[in-house]
Coordinates of C-alpha atoms in Angstrom, one line a residue:
E1 CA -128.3 -44.3 192.6
G2 CA -125.5 -41.8 193.0
T3 CA -124.8 -42.8 196.6
N4 CA -122.1 -44.9 198.2
K5 CA -123.1 -48.4 199.2
T6 CA -119.8 -49.3 201.0
F7 CA -116.9 -47.5 202.6
G8 CA -113.2 -48.1 202.9
V9 CA -110.7 -47.1 205.5
H10 CA -107.1 -46.2 204.8
A11 CA -105.0 -48.6 206.8
A12 CA -102.8 -46.0 208.4
G13 CA -104.5 -42.7 207.7
V14 CA -105.2 -40.2 210.6
V15 CA -106.9 -36.8 210.2
I16 CA -105.6 -34.0 212.4
A17 CA -107.4 -30.7 212.8
A18 CA -107.3 -27.7 215.2
D19 CA -111.1 -27.9 215.7
P20 CA -113.1 -31.0 216.7
L21 CA -113.6 -33.2 213.6
D22 CA -117.3 -33.6 214.1
E23 CA -117.6 -29.8 213.6
L24 CA -115.8 -30.1 210.2
V25 CA -116.7 -33.3 208.5
P26 CA -119.3 -36.0 208.8
L27 CA -118.2 -38.9 210.9
Q28 CA -119.4 -42.5 211.4
R29 CA -118.2 -45.7 213.0
N30 CA -116.8 -48.5 210.9
N31 CA -117.4 -52.2 211.5
D32 CA -114.7 -52.2 214.2
G33 CA -116.1 -49.3 216.0
Q34 CA -113.4 -46.8 214.9
V35 CA -114.5 -43.3 214.1
I36 CA -113.9 -42.5 210.5
T37 CA -114.7 -39.5 208.2
Q38 CA -117.3 -40.0 205.4
Y39 CA -115.1 -38.0 203.0
Y40 CA -112.5 -39.3 200.6
M41 CA -108.9 -38.7 201.8
E42 CA -108.3 -36.3 198.9
D43 CA -111.4 -34.2 199.9
V44 CA -110.1 -34.1 203.5
E45 CA -106.8 -32.8 202.3
A46 CA -108.4 -30.3 199.9
M47 CA -110.3 -28.9 202.9
G48 CA -107.0 -28.0 204.5
L49 CA -107.0 -30.8 207.1
L50 CA -103.8 -32.6 207.8
K51 CA -103.9 -36.3 206.8
M52 CA -101.0 -38.3 208.1
D53 CA -100.1 -41.9 207.3
F54 CA -98.7 -43.8 210.2
L55 CA -97.5 -47.1 208.8
G56 CA -96.0 -49.7 211.0
L57 CA -92.9 -50.6 209.1
K58 CA -90.2 -53.1 210.2
N59 CA -87.6 -51.5 207.9
L60 CA -86.2 -49.0 210.3
T61 CA -85.9 -51.7 213.0
M62 CA -84.1 -53.9 210.4
I63 CA -81.6 -51.1 209.6
D64 CA -80.9 -50.5 213.3
K65 CA -80.4 -54.2 213.9
T66 CA -78.1 -54.5 210.9
I67 CA -76.0 -51.6 212.1
D68 CA -75.7 -53.4 215.5
L69 CA -74.7 -56.7 213.9
V70 CA -72.0 -55.0 211.8
A71 CA -70.6 -53.3 214.9
Q72 CA -70.6 -56.6 216.8
S73 CA -69.0 -58.7 214.1
T74 CA -66.5 -56.1 212.7
G75 CA -66.2 -53.4 215.3
E76 CA -67.1 -50.9 212.6
S77 CA -69.6 -48.2 213.5
L78 CA -71.9 -47.3 210.6
D79 CA -73.7 -44.0 210.2
P80 CA -76.6 -44.5 207.7
D81 CA -76.5 -40.7 206.9
A82 CA -72.8 -41.0 205.9
L83 CA -73.2 -43.9 203.5
P84 CA -72.2 -43.0 199.9
L85 CA -75.0 -42.4 197.5
N86 CA -73.0 -43.6 194.4
D87 CA -71.7 -47.0 195.6
P88 CA -71.2 -49.3 192.6
S89 CA -71.9 -52.5 194.6
T90 CA -75.2 -51.1 195.7
Y91 CA -76.2 -50.2 192.2
G92 CA -75.1 -53.7 191.1
L93 CA -77.6 -55.2 193.6
L94 CA -80.3 -53.0 192.3
A95 CA -79.6 -53.8 188.7
R96 CA -79.7 -57.6 189.4
G97 CA -83.0 -57.2 191.2
D98 CA -81.6 -58.4 194.6
L99 CA -84.2 -56.3 196.4
E100 CA -85.5 -58.6 199.1
G101 CA -86.3 -56.5 202.2
I102 CA -85.8 -53.2 200.6
F103 CA -88.9 -51.1 201.2
Q104 CA -91.0 -50.3 198.1
L105 CA -88.4 -52.0 195.8
E106 CA -88.9 -55.7 196.9
S107 CA -92.2 -56.3 194.9
S108 CA -92.0 -58.5 191.9
G109 CA -92.9 -55.6 189.6
M110 CA -89.9 -53.6 190.8
R111 CA -87.6 -56.5 190.5
Q112 CA -88.3 -56.7 186.8

């Protein structure tokens, strides 16, 4: 009673420290043989260790390919940093729930 029976691993979490981790936190190997901490990620952060999430997302690649396709088909060179932040057509898509392929907005909950 009062002890953990299982453990979970953050899909993309990596802990970074100036000193060797085995001198700072208890470590173990998971079922795949990866070294993991025995602390919750919130506790690791509270200790002052850096926890980074390295998610493998396809969205940046999709944006890059879209820019290339626009350039090929129209000759127009788009700069994502220069796109207007108040475009009425864009807000129309958002209001209608046309969010397929838009990171963190495409879930069914966000579409409602």
